[in-house]
XYZ file of C-alpha atoms in Angstrom:
472
model
C 0.000 0.000 0.000
C 1.387 3.381 -1.005
C 2.042 5.895 1.739
C 1.127 9.550 1.541
C 4.204 11.625 0.855
C 4.136 15.382 0.403
C 5.894 16.335 -2.793
C 9.306 17.814 -1.950
C 10.133 21.171 -3.433
C 12.666 20.845 -6.263
C 16.064 22.287 -5.454
C 15.971 24.514 -8.521
C 12.811 26.632 -8.589
C 13.781 28.615 -11.708
C 11.304 26.672 -13.822
C 8.487 28.604 -12.137
C 9.820 31.965 -13.318
C 10.688 31.101 -16.918
C 9.985 28.603 -19.657
C 12.356 25.819 -20.631
C 13.105 27.239 -24.063
C 14.330 30.667 -22.859
C 17.544 31.110 -20.886
C 18.277 33.660 -18.147
C 19.398 36.214 -20.758
C 16.176 35.878 -22.738
C 17.759 33.951 -25.599
C 16.199 30.955 -27.283
C 17.271 27.534 -26.052
C 17.050 25.149 -28.999
C 15.569 21.806 -28.001
C 16.813 18.447 -29.221
C 14.145 16.021 -27.969
C 15.048 12.366 -28.126
C 13.078 10.261 -30.589
C 10.199 8.762 -28.572
C 9.033 5.181 -28.798
C 6.611 2.967 -26.952
C 2.966 1.839 -26.943
C 1.486 5.293 -26.321
C 3.655 6.841 -29.032
C 2.520 4.150 -31.479
C -1.104 4.866 -30.570
C -0.512 8.586 -31.121
C 0.970 7.820 -34.523
C -2.150 5.980 -35.663
C -4.413 8.726 -34.327
C -2.249 11.330 -36.084
C -2.223 9.444 -39.385
C -6.013 9.178 -39.286
C -6.446 12.884 -38.533
C -3.901 13.880 -41.208
C -5.783 11.770 -43.748
C -9.041 13.514 -42.845
C -7.362 16.930 -42.934
C -5.873 16.574 -46.407
C -8.903 14.756 -47.849
C -11.427 17.153 -46.264
C -11.522 19.845 -48.990
C -12.139 17.183 -51.660
C -14.865 15.254 -49.835
C -18.450 16.148 -50.706
C -21.814 15.852 -48.978
C -24.762 16.723 -51.244
C -22.212 18.088 -53.754
C -20.891 20.513 -51.129
C -17.544 20.433 -49.274
C -17.489 18.776 -45.872
C -15.979 21.965 -44.435
C -15.365 25.415 -45.902
C -14.937 28.633 -43.909
C -15.067 31.452 -46.457
C -14.765 34.499 -44.214
C -14.431 36.909 -47.160
C -17.798 35.958 -48.696
C -19.324 35.231 -45.253
C -20.194 31.742 -46.406
C -19.596 28.748 -44.171
C -20.163 25.101 -45.070
C -20.135 22.574 -42.225
C -20.814 18.899 -42.938
C -22.337 19.750 -46.299
C -24.689 22.451 -44.980
C -24.372 26.101 -45.956
C -24.487 28.726 -43.216
C -25.122 32.351 -44.196
C -25.080 35.518 -42.072
C -28.772 34.796 -41.363
C -27.582 31.696 -39.452
C -25.303 33.713 -37.198
C -27.242 32.782 -34.056
C -26.725 29.076 -34.805
C -22.984 29.582 -35.303
C -22.865 31.683 -32.132
C -24.644 29.021 -30.066
C -22.447 26.343 -31.604
C -19.307 28.343 -30.800
C -20.407 28.939 -27.194
C -21.165 25.227 -26.807
C -17.762 24.390 -28.309
C -15.924 26.761 -25.933
C -17.799 25.326 -22.959
C -16.988 21.844 -24.207
C -13.263 22.688 -24.321
C -13.337 24.137 -20.790
C -15.157 21.169 -19.269
C -13.065 18.662 -21.219
C -9.860 20.315 -19.981
C -11.090 20.449 -16.384
C -11.738 16.692 -16.431
C -9.236 15.237 -18.891
C -6.458 17.837 -19.003
C -4.610 18.721 -22.189
C -5.157 15.459 -24.048
C -6.271 17.552 -27.026
C -2.863 19.260 -27.141
C -0.875 16.038 -27.159
C -3.096 13.868 -29.324
C -5.312 16.004 -31.591
C -3.880 19.535 -31.961
C -2.674 20.150 -35.564
C 0.406 21.980 -34.242
C 1.519 18.933 -32.236
C 0.645 16.441 -34.957
C 2.523 18.283 -37.691
C 5.535 19.061 -35.515
C 5.949 15.694 -33.791
C 4.617 13.289 -36.404
C 5.701 15.006 -39.616
C 8.468 17.591 -39.308
C 10.429 15.988 -36.466
C 10.284 12.610 -38.198
C 11.727 14.249 -41.324
C 14.407 15.785 -39.115
C 15.223 12.409 -37.541
C 15.510 10.927 -41.044
C 18.007 13.536 -42.311
C 19.941 14.382 -39.136
C 19.492 11.402 -36.794
C 18.435 11.364 -33.142
C 19.115 14.120 -30.591
C 22.873 13.451 -30.085
C 23.511 13.336 -33.843
C 21.544 16.558 -34.354
C 23.583 18.358 -31.693
C 26.844 17.124 -33.189
C 25.755 18.153 -36.695
C 24.818 21.677 -35.593
C 28.183 22.120 -33.852
C 30.184 20.666 -36.747
C 31.862 22.764 -39.445
C 30.071 23.245 -42.734
C 30.945 20.297 -44.949
C 29.248 18.798 -47.980
C 27.663 16.232 -45.669
C 26.180 18.929 -43.413
C 25.080 21.055 -46.377
C 23.372 18.054 -47.983
C 21.540 17.041 -44.827
C 20.393 20.574 -43.997
C 19.375 21.345 -47.590
C 17.429 18.111 -47.922
C 15.644 18.662 -44.622
C 14.599 22.230 -45.358
C 13.592 21.377 -48.936
C 11.189 18.750 -47.580
C 10.026 21.222 -44.928
C 9.159 23.727 -47.660
C 7.353 21.098 -49.714
C 5.264 19.960 -46.752
C 4.551 23.590 -45.800
C 3.368 24.207 -49.375
C 0.994 21.229 -49.190
C -0.344 22.378 -45.804
C -0.810 25.921 -47.115
C -2.779 24.678 -50.129
C -4.933 22.508 -47.904
C -5.775 25.312 -45.478
C -6.435 27.662 -48.410
C -8.844 25.073 -49.833
C -10.753 25.120 -46.551
C -11.186 28.891 -46.977
C -11.914 29.363 -50.683
C -12.927 25.820 -51.651
C -11.140 23.108 -53.619
C -12.631 24.264 -56.950
C -11.244 27.778 -56.537
C -7.882 26.339 -55.458
C -7.782 24.141 -58.567
C -8.360 27.184 -60.775
C -5.511 29.045 -59.045
C -3.161 26.109 -59.637
C -4.173 25.364 -63.237
C -4.736 28.892 -64.609
C -2.089 31.480 -65.348
C -0.618 32.954 -62.139
C -1.354 36.454 -63.465
C -5.093 35.712 -63.307
C -5.007 34.873 -59.600
C -2.421 37.154 -58.033
C -4.384 37.385 -54.786
C -4.699 33.623 -54.457
C -1.050 33.095 -55.400
C 0.048 35.661 -52.802
C -2.049 33.919 -50.147
C -0.484 30.591 -51.076
C 3.046 31.985 -50.774
C 2.214 33.749 -47.501
C 0.676 30.627 -45.947
C 3.634 28.537 -47.059
C 6.065 30.970 -45.434
C 4.073 31.072 -42.191
C 3.872 27.281 -41.871
C 7.548 26.878 -42.737
C 8.537 29.461 -40.110
C 6.324 27.833 -37.472
C 7.539 24.276 -37.959
C 11.149 24.949 -38.932
C 11.913 27.584 -36.327
C 9.146 28.678 -33.959
C 8.082 25.113 -33.088
C 7.176 24.475 -29.444
C 7.097 28.222 -28.793
C 3.619 28.181 -30.351
C 2.387 26.059 -27.433
C 4.141 28.029 -24.696
C 3.920 31.595 -26.028
C 1.343 32.009 -28.808
C -1.437 29.521 -28.011
C -4.122 30.996 -25.716
C -5.279 27.516 -24.727
C -1.875 26.768 -23.221
C -2.036 29.973 -21.199
C -5.571 29.282 -19.981
C -4.914 25.720 -18.857
C -3.404 26.954 -15.594
C -6.786 28.277 -14.457
C -8.768 25.314 -15.799
C -6.804 22.459 -14.205
C -7.208 21.405 -10.582
C -6.096 18.529 -8.359
C -8.812 16.236 -9.734
C -7.907 16.766 -13.387
C -6.529 13.741 -15.201
C -3.115 14.653 -16.564
C 0.361 13.265 -17.163
C 1.754 13.168 -13.634
C 4.810 11.955 -11.745
C 4.128 9.782 -8.682
C 6.430 11.558 -6.253
C 5.159 9.412 -3.382
C 6.706 6.422 -5.067
C 9.635 8.053 -6.825
C 11.114 10.304 -4.124
C 13.733 10.660 -2.875
C 15.317 10.104 -6.267
C 18.812 8.645 -6.504
C 21.110 7.321 -9.203
C 21.139 3.549 -9.606
C 24.496 2.066 -8.682
C 25.556 -1.501 -9.263
C 25.878 -3.817 -6.227
C 24.528 -1.162 -3.876
C 21.441 -1.698 -1.749
C 18.803 0.859 -2.720
C 16.961 2.758 0.002
C 15.665 5.666 -2.141
C 12.534 5.894 -4.291
C 11.966 4.276 -7.679
C 13.178 7.305 -9.674
C 16.824 6.731 -10.625
C 17.268 10.312 -11.909
C 18.182 9.132 -15.418
C 16.556 12.298 -16.880
C 15.192 10.326 -19.826
C 11.788 11.950 -19.244
C 13.424 15.370 -19.688
C 15.434 14.380 -22.756
C 12.382 13.042 -24.581
C 10.073 15.967 -23.723
C 9.244 18.071 -26.833
C 8.839 21.221 -24.711
C 11.926 20.651 -22.525
C 10.286 20.436 -19.096
C 10.946 18.122 -16.169
C 7.647 16.410 -15.412
C 8.960 15.617 -11.932
C 8.574 19.267 -10.998
C 4.810 18.740 -10.912
C 1.886 18.337 -13.257
C 0.829 22.003 -13.206
C 3.401 23.187 -15.739
C 2.223 25.412 -18.542
C 4.523 23.839 -21.135
C 3.265 20.255 -20.650
C 1.099 19.192 -23.585
C 0.306 15.686 -22.295
C 2.051 14.033 -25.221
C 2.872 10.944 -23.057
C 6.443 10.650 -24.388
C 7.730 10.726 -20.791
C 5.351 7.892 -19.823
C 6.715 5.613 -22.539
C 10.369 6.257 -21.756
C 9.878 5.981 -17.980
C 8.019 2.687 -18.357
C 10.909 1.316 -20.428
C 13.373 2.320 -17.689
C 11.192 0.707 -15.015
C 11.212 -2.516 -17.038
C 15.026 -2.423 -17.184
C 15.410 -2.073 -13.406
C 12.608 -4.535 -12.600
C 10.262 -1.968 -11.119
C 6.500 -1.704 -11.846
C 5.455 0.663 -14.595
C 3.468 3.808 -13.873
C 5.969 6.033 -12.081
C 4.810 8.606 -14.647
C 1.256 7.977 -15.779
C -2.158 9.418 -16.521
C -3.601 10.268 -13.109
C -4.857 13.140 -10.993
C -2.776 15.024 -8.451
C -5.370 14.225 -5.792
C -4.936 10.486 -6.254
C -1.139 10.736 -6.222
C -1.221 12.899 -3.094
C -3.516 10.418 -1.326
C -1.558 7.425 -2.575
C -4.682 5.854 -4.083
C -5.312 4.335 -7.479
C -7.217 6.237 -10.101
C -10.936 5.581 -10.373
C -13.835 7.117 -12.237
C -15.499 9.507 -9.801
C -18.967 11.019 -9.770
C -17.421 14.313 -10.847
C -15.978 12.733 -13.986
C -19.304 11.060 -14.766
C -21.239 14.309 -14.291
C -18.875 16.385 -16.415
C -18.801 13.700 -19.097
C -22.609 13.713 -19.183
C -22.567 17.486 -19.714
C -20.017 17.035 -22.520
C -22.280 14.502 -24.236
C -25.223 16.889 -23.820
C -23.244 19.740 -25.416
C -22.316 17.524 -28.345
C -25.985 16.644 -28.700
C -26.924 20.338 -28.739
C -24.364 21.098 -31.464
C -25.542 18.154 -33.583
C -29.179 19.163 -33.085
C -28.434 22.721 -34.232
C -26.913 21.360 -37.427
C -29.629 18.794 -38.127
C -32.698 20.946 -37.396
C -31.559 23.987 -39.344
C -33.836 24.821 -42.306
C -32.294 24.573 -45.791
C -34.589 27.289 -47.168
C -35.690 30.397 -45.305
C -38.278 32.960 -46.370
C -38.985 36.481 -45.156
C -42.327 38.109 -46.046
C -42.913 41.767 -45.153
C -45.678 44.182 -46.044
C -44.484 46.790 -48.517
C -43.833 50.025 -46.578
C -46.280 52.859 -47.214
C -48.942 50.648 -48.810
C -52.451 50.270 -47.316
C -55.007 47.563 -48.044
C -57.128 47.680 -51.199
C -60.763 46.568 -51.540
C -61.862 44.805 -54.713
C -65.243 44.544 -56.456
C -65.237 40.806 -55.601
C -65.604 41.568 -51.914
C -61.990 40.728 -51.118
C -59.083 42.688 -49.656
C -55.495 42.739 -50.964
C -52.164 43.656 -49.365
C -48.840 44.180 -51.147
C -45.800 42.219 -49.864
C -42.088 41.863 -50.475
C -40.699 38.334 -50.264
C -37.085 37.203 -49.954
C -36.109 33.523 -50.051
C -32.579 32.251 -49.351
C -31.351 28.863 -50.565
C -28.809 27.055 -48.371
C -28.605 24.022 -50.647
C -26.624 23.318 -53.798
C -29.622 22.883 -56.109
C -31.882 25.403 -57.822
C -35.644 25.110 -57.396
C -38.814 26.768 -58.804
C -41.015 28.352 -56.144
C -44.728 28.794 -55.629
C -46.336 30.966 -52.935
C -49.608 30.057 -51.219
C -51.625 31.530 -48.357
C -51.891 28.722 -45.818
C -53.888 30.564 -43.171
C -56.610 31.830 -43.151
C -58.289 29.635 -45.739
C -59.423 31.010 -49.074
C -56.454 33.297 -49.735
C -54.638 33.602 -53.060
C -51.275 34.973 -54.199
C -50.503 36.952 -57.364
C -46.918 37.860 -58.280
C -46.164 41.334 -59.579
C -43.998 41.829 -62.679
C -42.861 38.210 -63.107
C -44.501 34.895 -64.011
C -42.780 32.916 -61.244
C -39.904 32.719 -58.792
C -36.741 30.714 -59.526
C -34.494 30.143 -56.507
C -30.847 29.692 -57.569
C -28.477 27.253 -55.868
C -26.738 28.856 -52.877
C -28.514 32.096 -53.733
C -31.372 34.476 -52.960
C -34.502 35.385 -54.903
C -36.720 38.366 -54.176
C -40.154 39.307 -55.428
C -43.329 41.316 -54.903
C -46.816 39.848 -54.646
C -50.402 40.618 -53.743
C -52.104 38.473 -51.125
C -55.895 38.455 -51.537
C -58.300 37.329 -48.797
C -62.107 37.311 -48.551
C -63.651 39.848 -46.153
C -65.307 37.029 -44.210
C -61.875 35.661 -43.204
C -60.736 38.961 -41.703
C -61.853 39.464 -38.108
C -59.726 42.469 -37.174
C -57.984 45.405 -38.797
C -54.619 43.661 -38.271
C -54.684 39.936 -38.959
C -52.013 37.233 -38.857
C -51.507 35.252 -42.036
C -49.212 32.360 -42.867
C -47.559 32.162 -46.282
C -46.138 28.844 -47.515
C -43.296 28.437 -50.008
C -43.651 25.354 -52.213
C -41.324 23.656 -54.667
C -42.478 20.727 -56.781
C -45.739 20.639 -54.854
C -43.972 20.214 -51.484
C -43.956 22.752 -48.670
C -40.303 23.691 -48.001
C -40.713 26.650 -45.635
C -43.230 29.174 -44.404
C -43.377 32.692 -42.976
C -45.799 34.672 -40.820
C -46.775 38.279 -41.485
C -49.534 40.862 -40.909
C -52.542 41.542 -43.143
C -54.410 44.867 -42.851
C -58.151 45.039 -43.444
C -60.883 47.705 -43.187
C -62.791 47.943 -39.890
C -65.769 45.624 -39.565
């Protein structure tokens, strides 16, 4: 049974006043993380490969002849899972965004920064793409250090040139992919296939994106997580002692001591090999505590520590997924009521976001009385009002429209100046019409009427408006 041991304060407290990649003079400390390996790293690779496949295939996948995802900020046109969202759908996007932000907060409170280590595009590209290219050209951490310190020879020039050439190529592919998510794959294809002079704006965006991604992954790297990313900064106020995170079991590991041959060991299980530090992509020492801003929960330290424990015949789990509360109490992790409750809220939020997407109308109509126009009485004993109608199409197919008065009964519609309405794909059609109702159907001077919009004999949407009538 584990005993409760208060975590000893590390001898060097400087990590609390600075980040691992900046020295005391404010200069950049270049990291050479060791190539990770182990079961968790292999699992991360498969997750990353799946997400990369979805990312690069996304702009070319279609649902109802529309992209799976397109965020065209310039034209204020957003396509999510094959559904078009216009400015008129702003409240849905707003509710969805609020639900998404709340989801992130609750997920982080319960499960820590698993998103950062396993799903974040920055981590996936850096650790699973660019670093693997770097390992291929320059070798593991010791070889990279030796190469950087070595004089410029043809060998060094070849390795560096090859690495950065591949970096630029990958950055170009990423830039094209992200541009396709903004302007659409069809527009991107035209930019690539047409003369560059015809698409100077698109070509400039492509070059700019390529340069940004190259700078991020070739130079800025982990600084994105520790300096630029707001999520990394906010995690300090979202995590608590019950949050599941990558944590060091100081009750079992302390006091740490080097392992010496033929010497009876009286210290903790940590042999101070510093492998967890050498493999960390952000350069921290996980033994200083779980509440470190730079930790992205990538689990590289878990894999390497478990391999060391196997070598010295100690049980795995000195570094593991756990909460600080469990480690402090010396108890094993278990699913608590808090985790169940928060997880239920997360599922509910996902349900709300899905419901907003599924229940949204594909066609919306707005019917308003024409300003400045009063009712008109006819010789047939009916009353007419003049209306303006606007119909927006959120689908990718054109459709002919027909207007009918649904309520009260007996009403008719007559278009003004055009034989019919044709609603274009992803477009808007506007028109003017007279609504005519019998006097017997009008009880008050201001009456509610319901106008239906039909296409192919099927009701696709409806709108409510006012109908003025003479006093009874």
